[in-house]
mmCIF file of C-alpha atoms and ligand atoms in Angstrom:
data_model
loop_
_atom_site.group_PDB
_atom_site.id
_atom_site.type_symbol
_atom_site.label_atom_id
_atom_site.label_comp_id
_atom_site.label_asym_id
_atom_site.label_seq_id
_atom_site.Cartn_x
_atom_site.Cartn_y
_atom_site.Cartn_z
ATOM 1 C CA UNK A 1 107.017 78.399 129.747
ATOM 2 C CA UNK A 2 108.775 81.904 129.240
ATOM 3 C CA UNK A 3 108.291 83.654 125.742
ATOM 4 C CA UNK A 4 111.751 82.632 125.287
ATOM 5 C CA UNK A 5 111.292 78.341 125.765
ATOM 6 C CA UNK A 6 108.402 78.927 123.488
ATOM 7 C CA UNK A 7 110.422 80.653 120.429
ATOM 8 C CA UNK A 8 113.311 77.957 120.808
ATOM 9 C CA UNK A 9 113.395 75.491 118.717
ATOM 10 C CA UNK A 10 114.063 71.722 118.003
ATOM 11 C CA UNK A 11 115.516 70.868 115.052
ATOM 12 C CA UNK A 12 116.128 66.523 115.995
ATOM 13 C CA UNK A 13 114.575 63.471 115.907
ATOM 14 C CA UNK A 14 113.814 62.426 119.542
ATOM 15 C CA UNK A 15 113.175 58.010 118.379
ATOM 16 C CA UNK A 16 115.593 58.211 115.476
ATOM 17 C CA UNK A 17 115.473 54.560 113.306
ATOM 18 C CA UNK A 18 117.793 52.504 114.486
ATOM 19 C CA UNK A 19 120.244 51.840 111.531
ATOM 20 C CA UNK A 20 120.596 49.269 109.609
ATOM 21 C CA UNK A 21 124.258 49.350 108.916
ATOM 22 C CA UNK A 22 126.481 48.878 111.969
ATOM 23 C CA UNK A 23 129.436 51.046 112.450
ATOM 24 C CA UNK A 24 132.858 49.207 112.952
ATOM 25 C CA UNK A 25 133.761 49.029 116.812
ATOM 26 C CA UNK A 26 135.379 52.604 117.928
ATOM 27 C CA UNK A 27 133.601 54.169 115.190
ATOM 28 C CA UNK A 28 133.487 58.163 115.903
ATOM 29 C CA UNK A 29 130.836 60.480 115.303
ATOM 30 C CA UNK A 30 133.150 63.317 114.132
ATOM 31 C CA UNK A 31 130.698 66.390 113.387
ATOM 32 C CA UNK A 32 127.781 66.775 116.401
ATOM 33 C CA UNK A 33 127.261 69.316 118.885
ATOM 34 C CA UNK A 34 125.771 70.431 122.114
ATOM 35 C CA UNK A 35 123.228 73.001 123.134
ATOM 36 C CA UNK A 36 123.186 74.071 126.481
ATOM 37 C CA UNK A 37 121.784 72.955 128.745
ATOM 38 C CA UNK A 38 120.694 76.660 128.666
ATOM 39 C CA UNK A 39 120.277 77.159 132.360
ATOM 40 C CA UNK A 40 123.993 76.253 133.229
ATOM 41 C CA UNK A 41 125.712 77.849 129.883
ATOM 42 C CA UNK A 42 123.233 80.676 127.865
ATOM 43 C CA UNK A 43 123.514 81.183 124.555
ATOM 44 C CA UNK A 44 125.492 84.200 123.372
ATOM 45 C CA UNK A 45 123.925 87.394 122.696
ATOM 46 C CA UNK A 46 124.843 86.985 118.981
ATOM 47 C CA UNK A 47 123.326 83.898 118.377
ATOM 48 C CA UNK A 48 121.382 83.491 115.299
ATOM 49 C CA UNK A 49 118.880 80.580 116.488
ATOM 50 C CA UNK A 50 117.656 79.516 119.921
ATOM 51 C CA UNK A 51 117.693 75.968 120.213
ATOM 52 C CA UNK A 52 115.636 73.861 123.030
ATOM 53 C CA UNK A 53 118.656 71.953 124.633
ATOM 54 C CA UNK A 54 120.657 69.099 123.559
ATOM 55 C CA UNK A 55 122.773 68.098 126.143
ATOM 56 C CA UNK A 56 125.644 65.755 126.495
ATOM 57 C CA UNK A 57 123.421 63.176 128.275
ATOM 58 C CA UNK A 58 121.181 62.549 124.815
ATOM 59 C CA UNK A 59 124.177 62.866 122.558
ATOM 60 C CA UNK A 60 125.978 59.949 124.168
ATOM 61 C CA UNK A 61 122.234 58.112 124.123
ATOM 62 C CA UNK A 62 122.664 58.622 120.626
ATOM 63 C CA UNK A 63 126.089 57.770 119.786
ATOM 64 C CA UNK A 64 125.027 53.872 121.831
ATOM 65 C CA UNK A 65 122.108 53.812 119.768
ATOM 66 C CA UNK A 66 123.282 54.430 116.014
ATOM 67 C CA UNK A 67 126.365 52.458 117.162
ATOM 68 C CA UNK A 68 129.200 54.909 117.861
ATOM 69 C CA UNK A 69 132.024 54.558 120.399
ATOM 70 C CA UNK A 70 133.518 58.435 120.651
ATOM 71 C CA UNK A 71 132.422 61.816 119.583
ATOM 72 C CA UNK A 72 133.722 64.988 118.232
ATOM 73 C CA UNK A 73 131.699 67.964 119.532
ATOM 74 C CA UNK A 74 132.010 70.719 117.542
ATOM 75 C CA UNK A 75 131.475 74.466 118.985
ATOM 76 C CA UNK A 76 128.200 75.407 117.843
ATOM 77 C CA UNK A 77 127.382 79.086 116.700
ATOM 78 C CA UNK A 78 124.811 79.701 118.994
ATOM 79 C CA UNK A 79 127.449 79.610 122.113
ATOM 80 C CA UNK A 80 130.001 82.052 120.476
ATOM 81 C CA UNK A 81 133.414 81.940 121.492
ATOM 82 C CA UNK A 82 132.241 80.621 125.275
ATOM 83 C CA UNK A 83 133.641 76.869 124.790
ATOM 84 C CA UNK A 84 131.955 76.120 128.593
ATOM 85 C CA UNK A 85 128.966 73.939 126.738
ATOM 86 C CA UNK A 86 131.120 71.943 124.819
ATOM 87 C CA UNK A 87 133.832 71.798 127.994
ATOM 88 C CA UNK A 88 130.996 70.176 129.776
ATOM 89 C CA UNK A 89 130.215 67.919 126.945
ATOM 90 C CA UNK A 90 134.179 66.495 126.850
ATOM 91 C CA UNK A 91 134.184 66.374 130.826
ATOM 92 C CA UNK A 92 131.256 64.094 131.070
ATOM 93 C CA UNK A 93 132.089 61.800 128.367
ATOM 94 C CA UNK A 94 134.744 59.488 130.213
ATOM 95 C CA UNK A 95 137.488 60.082 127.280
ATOM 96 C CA UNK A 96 135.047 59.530 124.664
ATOM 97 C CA UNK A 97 134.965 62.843 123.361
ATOM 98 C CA UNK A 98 136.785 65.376 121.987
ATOM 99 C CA UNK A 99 136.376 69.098 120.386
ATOM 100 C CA UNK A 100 136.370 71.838 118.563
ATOM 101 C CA UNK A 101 136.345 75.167 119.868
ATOM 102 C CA UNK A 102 135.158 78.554 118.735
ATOM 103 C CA UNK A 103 137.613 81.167 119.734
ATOM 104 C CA UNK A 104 137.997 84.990 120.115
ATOM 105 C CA UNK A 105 141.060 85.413 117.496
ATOM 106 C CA UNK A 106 143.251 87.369 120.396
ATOM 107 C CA UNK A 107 142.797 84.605 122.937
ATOM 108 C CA UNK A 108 146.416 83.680 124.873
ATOM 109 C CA UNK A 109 148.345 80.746 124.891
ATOM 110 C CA UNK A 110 147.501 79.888 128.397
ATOM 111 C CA UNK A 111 143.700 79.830 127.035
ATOM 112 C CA UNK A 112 144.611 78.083 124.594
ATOM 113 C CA UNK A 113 146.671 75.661 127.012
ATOM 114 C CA UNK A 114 143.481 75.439 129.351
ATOM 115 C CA UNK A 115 141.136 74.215 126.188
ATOM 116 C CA UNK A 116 143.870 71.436 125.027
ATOM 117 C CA UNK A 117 143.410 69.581 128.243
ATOM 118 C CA UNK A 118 139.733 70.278 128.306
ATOM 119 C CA UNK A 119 140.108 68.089 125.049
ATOM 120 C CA UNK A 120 139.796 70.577 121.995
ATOM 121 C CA UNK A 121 142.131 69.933 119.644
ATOM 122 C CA UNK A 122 141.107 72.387 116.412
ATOM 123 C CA UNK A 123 139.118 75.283 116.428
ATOM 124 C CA UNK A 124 136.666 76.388 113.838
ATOM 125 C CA UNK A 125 136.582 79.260 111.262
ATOM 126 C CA UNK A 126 132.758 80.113 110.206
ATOM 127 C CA UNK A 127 132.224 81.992 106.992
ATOM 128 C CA UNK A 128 128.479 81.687 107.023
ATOM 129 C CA UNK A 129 126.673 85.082 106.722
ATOM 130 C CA UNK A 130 123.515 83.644 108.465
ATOM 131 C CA UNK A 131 125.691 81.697 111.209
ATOM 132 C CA UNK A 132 127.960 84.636 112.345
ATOM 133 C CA UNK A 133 128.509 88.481 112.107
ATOM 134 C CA UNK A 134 132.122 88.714 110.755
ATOM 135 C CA UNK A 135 134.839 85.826 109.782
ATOM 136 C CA UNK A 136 137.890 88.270 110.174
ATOM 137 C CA UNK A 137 140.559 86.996 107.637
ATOM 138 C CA UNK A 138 143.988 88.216 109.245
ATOM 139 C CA UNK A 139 143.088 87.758 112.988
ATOM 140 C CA UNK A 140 141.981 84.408 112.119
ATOM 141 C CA UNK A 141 145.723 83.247 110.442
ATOM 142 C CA UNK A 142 146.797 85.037 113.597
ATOM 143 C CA UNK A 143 145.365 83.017 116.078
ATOM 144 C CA UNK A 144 146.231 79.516 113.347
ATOM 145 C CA UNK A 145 149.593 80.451 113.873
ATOM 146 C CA UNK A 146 149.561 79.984 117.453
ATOM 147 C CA UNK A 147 147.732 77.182 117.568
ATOM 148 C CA UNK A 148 149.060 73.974 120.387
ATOM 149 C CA UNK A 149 151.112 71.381 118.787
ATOM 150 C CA UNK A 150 149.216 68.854 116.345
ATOM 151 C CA UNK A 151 145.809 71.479 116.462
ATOM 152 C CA UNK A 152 143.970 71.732 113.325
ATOM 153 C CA UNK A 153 141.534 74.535 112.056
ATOM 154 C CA UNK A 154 137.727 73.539 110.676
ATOM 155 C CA UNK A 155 136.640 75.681 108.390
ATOM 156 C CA UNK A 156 132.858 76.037 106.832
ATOM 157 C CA UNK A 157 131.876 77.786 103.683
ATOM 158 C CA UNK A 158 129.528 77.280 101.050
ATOM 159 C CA UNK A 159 131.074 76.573 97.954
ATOM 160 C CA UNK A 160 130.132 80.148 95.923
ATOM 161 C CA UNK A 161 132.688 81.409 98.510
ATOM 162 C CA UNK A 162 135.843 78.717 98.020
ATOM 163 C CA UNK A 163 138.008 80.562 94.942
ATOM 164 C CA UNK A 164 137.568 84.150 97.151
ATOM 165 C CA UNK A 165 138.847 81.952 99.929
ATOM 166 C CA UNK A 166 141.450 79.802 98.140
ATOM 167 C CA UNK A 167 144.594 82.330 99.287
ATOM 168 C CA UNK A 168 143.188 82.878 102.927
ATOM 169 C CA UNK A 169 143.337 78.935 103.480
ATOM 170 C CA UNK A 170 146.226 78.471 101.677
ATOM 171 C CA UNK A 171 148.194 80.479 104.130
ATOM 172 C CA UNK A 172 146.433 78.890 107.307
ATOM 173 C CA UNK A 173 149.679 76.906 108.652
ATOM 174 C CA UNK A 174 148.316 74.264 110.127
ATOM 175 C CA UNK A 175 146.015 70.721 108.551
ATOM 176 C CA UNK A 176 142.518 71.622 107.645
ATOM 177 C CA UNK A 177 139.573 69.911 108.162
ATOM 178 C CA UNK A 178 136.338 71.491 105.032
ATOM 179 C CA UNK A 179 133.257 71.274 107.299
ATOM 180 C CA UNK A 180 130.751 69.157 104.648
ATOM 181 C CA UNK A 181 133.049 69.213 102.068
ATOM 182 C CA UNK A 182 132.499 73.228 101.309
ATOM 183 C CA UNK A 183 128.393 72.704 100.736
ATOM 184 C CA UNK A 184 128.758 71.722 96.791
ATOM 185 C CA UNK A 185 125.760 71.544 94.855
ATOM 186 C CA UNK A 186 125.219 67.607 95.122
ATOM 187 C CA UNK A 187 123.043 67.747 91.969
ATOM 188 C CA UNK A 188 126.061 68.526 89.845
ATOM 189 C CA UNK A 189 127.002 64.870 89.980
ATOM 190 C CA UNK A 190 130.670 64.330 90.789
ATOM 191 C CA UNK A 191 132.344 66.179 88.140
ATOM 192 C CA UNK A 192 130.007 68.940 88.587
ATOM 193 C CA UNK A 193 131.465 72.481 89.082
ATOM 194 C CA UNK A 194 131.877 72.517 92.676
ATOM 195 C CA UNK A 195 133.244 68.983 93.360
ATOM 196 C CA UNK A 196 135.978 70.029 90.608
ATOM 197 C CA UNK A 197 137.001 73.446 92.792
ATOM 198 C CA UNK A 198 136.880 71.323 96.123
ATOM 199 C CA UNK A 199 139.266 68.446 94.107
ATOM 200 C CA UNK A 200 141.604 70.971 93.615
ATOM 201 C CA UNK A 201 141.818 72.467 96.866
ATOM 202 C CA UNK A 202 142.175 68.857 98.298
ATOM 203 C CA UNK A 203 144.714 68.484 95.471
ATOM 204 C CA UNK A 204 146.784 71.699 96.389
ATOM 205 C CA UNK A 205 147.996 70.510 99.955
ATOM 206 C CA UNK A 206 148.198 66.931 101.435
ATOM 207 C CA UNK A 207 146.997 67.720 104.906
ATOM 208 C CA UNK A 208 143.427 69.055 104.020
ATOM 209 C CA UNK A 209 140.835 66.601 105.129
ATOM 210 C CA UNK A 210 136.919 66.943 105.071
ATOM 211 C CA UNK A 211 133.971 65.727 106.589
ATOM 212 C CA UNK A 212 131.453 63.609 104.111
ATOM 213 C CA UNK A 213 128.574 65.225 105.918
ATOM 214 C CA UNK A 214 125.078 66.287 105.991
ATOM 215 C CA UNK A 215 123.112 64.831 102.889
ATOM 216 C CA UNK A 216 120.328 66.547 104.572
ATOM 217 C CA UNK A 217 121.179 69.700 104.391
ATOM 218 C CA UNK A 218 123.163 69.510 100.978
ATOM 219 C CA UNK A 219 120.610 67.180 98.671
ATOM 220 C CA UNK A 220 117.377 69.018 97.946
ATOM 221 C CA UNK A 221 115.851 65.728 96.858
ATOM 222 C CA UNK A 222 115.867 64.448 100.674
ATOM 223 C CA UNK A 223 115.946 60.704 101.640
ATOM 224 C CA UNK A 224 117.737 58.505 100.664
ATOM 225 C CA UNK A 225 119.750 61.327 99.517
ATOM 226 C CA UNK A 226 120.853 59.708 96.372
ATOM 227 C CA UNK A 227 123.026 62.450 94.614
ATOM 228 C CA UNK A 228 124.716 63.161 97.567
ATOM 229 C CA UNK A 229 125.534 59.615 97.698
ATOM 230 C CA UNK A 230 126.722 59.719 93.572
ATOM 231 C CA UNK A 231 128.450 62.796 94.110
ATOM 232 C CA UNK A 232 130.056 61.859 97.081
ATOM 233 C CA UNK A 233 131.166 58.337 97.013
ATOM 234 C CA UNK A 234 133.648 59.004 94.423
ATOM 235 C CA UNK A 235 135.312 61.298 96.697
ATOM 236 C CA UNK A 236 135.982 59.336 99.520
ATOM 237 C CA UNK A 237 137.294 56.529 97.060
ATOM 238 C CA UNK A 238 139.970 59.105 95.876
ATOM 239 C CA UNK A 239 141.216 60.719 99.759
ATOM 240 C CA UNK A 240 140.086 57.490 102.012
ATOM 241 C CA UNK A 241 142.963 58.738 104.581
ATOM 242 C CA UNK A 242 141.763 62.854 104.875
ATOM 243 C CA UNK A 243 138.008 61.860 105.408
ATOM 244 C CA UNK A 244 135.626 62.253 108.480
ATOM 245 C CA UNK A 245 131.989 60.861 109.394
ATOM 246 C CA UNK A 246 129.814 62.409 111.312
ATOM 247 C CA UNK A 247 125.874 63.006 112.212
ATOM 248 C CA UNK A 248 125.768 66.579 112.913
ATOM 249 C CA UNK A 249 123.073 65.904 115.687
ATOM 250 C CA UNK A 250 121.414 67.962 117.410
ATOM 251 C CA UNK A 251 121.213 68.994 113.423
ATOM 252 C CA UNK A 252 121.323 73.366 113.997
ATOM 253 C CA UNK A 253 118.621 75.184 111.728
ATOM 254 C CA UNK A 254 117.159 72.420 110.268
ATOM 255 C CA UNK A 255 114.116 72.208 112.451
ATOM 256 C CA UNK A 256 112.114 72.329 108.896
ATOM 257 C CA UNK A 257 113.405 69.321 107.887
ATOM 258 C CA UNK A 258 114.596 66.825 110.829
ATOM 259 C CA UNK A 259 116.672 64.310 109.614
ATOM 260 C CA UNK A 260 116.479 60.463 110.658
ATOM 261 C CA UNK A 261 120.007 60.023 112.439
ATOM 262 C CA UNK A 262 119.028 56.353 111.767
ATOM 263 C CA UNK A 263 118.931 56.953 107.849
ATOM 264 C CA UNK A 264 121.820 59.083 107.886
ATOM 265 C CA UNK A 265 123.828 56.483 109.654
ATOM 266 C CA UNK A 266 122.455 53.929 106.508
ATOM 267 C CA UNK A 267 123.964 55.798 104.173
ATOM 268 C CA UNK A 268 127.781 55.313 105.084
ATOM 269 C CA UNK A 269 127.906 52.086 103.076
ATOM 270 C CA UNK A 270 126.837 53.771 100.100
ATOM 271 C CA UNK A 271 129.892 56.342 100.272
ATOM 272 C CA UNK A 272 132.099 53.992 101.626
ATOM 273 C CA UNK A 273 131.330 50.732 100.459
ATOM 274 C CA UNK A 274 134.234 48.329 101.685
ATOM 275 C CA UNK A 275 135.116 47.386 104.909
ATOM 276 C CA UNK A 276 138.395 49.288 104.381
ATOM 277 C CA UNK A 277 137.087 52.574 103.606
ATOM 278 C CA UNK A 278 134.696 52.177 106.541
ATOM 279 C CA UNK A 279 136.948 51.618 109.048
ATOM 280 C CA UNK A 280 139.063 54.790 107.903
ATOM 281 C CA UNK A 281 136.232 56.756 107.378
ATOM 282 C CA UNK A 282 134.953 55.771 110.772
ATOM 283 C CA UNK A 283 137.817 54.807 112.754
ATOM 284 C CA UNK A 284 141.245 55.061 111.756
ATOM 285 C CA UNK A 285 140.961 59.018 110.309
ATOM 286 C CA UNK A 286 139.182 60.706 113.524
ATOM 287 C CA UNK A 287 141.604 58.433 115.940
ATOM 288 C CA UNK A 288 144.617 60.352 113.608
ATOM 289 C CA UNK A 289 142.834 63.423 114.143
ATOM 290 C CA UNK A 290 141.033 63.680 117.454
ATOM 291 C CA UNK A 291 143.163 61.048 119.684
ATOM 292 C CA UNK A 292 146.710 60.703 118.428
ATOM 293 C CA UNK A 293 147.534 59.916 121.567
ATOM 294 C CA UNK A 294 146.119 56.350 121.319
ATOM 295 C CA UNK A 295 147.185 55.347 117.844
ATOM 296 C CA UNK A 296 150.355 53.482 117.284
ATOM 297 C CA UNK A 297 152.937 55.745 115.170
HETATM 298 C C1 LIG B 301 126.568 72.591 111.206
HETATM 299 C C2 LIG B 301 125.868 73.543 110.386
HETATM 300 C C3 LIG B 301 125.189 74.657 110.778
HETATM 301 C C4 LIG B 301 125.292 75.285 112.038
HETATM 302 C C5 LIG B 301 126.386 75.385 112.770
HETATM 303 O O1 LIG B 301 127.636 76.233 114.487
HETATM 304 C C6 LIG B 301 126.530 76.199 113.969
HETATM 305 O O2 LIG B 301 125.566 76.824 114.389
HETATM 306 O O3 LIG B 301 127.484 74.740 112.430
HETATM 307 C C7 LIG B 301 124.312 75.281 109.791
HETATM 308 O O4 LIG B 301 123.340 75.948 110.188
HETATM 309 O O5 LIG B 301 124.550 75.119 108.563
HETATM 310 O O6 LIG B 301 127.610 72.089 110.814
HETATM 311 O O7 LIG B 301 126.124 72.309 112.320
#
């Protein structure tokens, strides 16, 4: 191995559990990603980690075993505004993928045009200081303003940032999706501080949805992740049309403490604990979303 394989890093679970909850059938994995493979598509020269790969070919392993039928890839950090991983990703899949992109604010419209039918249909703002250099405010509503017909914007934060941000995406003109639902402090509880500010910003437009994501990364406590689970149930109970499911495999930065996509998967009946709410959460929502196309209007 090069001194570079050796400093890049893993951060998944190569024999996940297999769950013990089974998704409804279609369910989509709406929040994973690719890396690489780094030989056909490098990282960028900003990236802030070096992953080993994670390539299309184990993600859709993984979406058969947990139980998934479709996939949203979302752009990861580490390949910049150069969509080619993720294009790959989409190509391969057979129509059971779709994306998010990462985009240079001053791309064109036939850029723009080439992405759609490579399957991204949103792109993704990134306000994380550790994730990205600069999250440039006014190029960004630029580019949301020229966005292809029924296109959405992702945005992630933490939640110390959402009141600074409140005007920003209140002028974004198109549906939102909150990656992780803004990164509230789970121990709060539900009417903690931060699920309150992320209420009202759900409250404030109907056409912002969010992703009830990532215990692991939000709930100190770790498995079972119960206050993520308190503090996030209630939630989904109150928008059970504007929310999203997903793993987050291959899991970026979190080689320190690999979650079990198995266990992760288990906890979807504890946020969403009727066959109703599962089926939105899983089905019905990211088929709005992601395929349009094939859901009757
Ligand atoms: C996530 C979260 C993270 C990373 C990225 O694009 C990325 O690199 O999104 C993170 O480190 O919090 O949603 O995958």
């Amino acid at each position: 191995m090069t001194a570079t394989d050796t400093d890049r890093i893993r951060s998944w679970d190569d024999a996940p559990s297999r769950p013990t909850f089974t998704p409804p059938p279609g369910a989509v994995d709406a929040h994973c990603h690719v890396f690489g493979p780094m030989d056909a598509f490098p990282f960028s020269a900003k990236a802030k980690y070096l992953p080993q790969d994670a390539t299309p070919d184990m993600l859709f392993a993984l979406r058969d075993r947990l139980g998934f039928a479709r996939n949203v890839i979302v752009q990861a950090s580490c390949h910049g505004t150069d969509n080619a991983a993720t294009l790959d990703a989409i190509a391969r899949s057979g129509g059971k993928a779709r994306g998010v992109a990462v985009v240079d604010p001053g791309i064109g419209a036939d850029e723009l045009t080439a992405l759609h039918a490579g399957g991204i249909r949103g792109i993704r703002f990134n306000f994380l200081k550790r994730l990205v250099d600069d999250a440039p405010k006014d190029r960004f509503l630029d580019v949301a303003a020229r966005l292809p017909a029924g296109w959405h914007v992702v945005v992630y934060f933490e939640a110390d940032i959402l009141a600074e941000l409140r005007p920003f995406l209140d002028a974004i003109p198109v549906p939102l999706v909150i990656d992780h639902m803004g990164r509230p402090d789970v121990t709060q509880g539900p009417d903690g501080a931060d699920m309150r500010a992320f209420r009202a910003l759900l409250d404030s437009r109907p056409d912002i949805w969010f992703k009830a994501t990532c215990p692991d990364r939000l709930d100190p406590a770790g498995p079972p992740w119960d206050d993520f689970a308190r503090a996030v149930a209630p939630l989904v109970a109150d928008y059970p049309d504007r929310v999203l499911w997903g793993t987050d495999w291959p899991h970026p930065n979190m080689q320190d403490a690999i979650p079990d996509d198995g266990a992760l998967v288990d906890i979807i009946p504890r946020i969403a604990p009727t066959t109703d709410l599962q089926h939105r959460l899983l089905v019905a929502n990211p088929m709005r979303l992601y395929w349009p196309d094939e859901v009757a209007s």
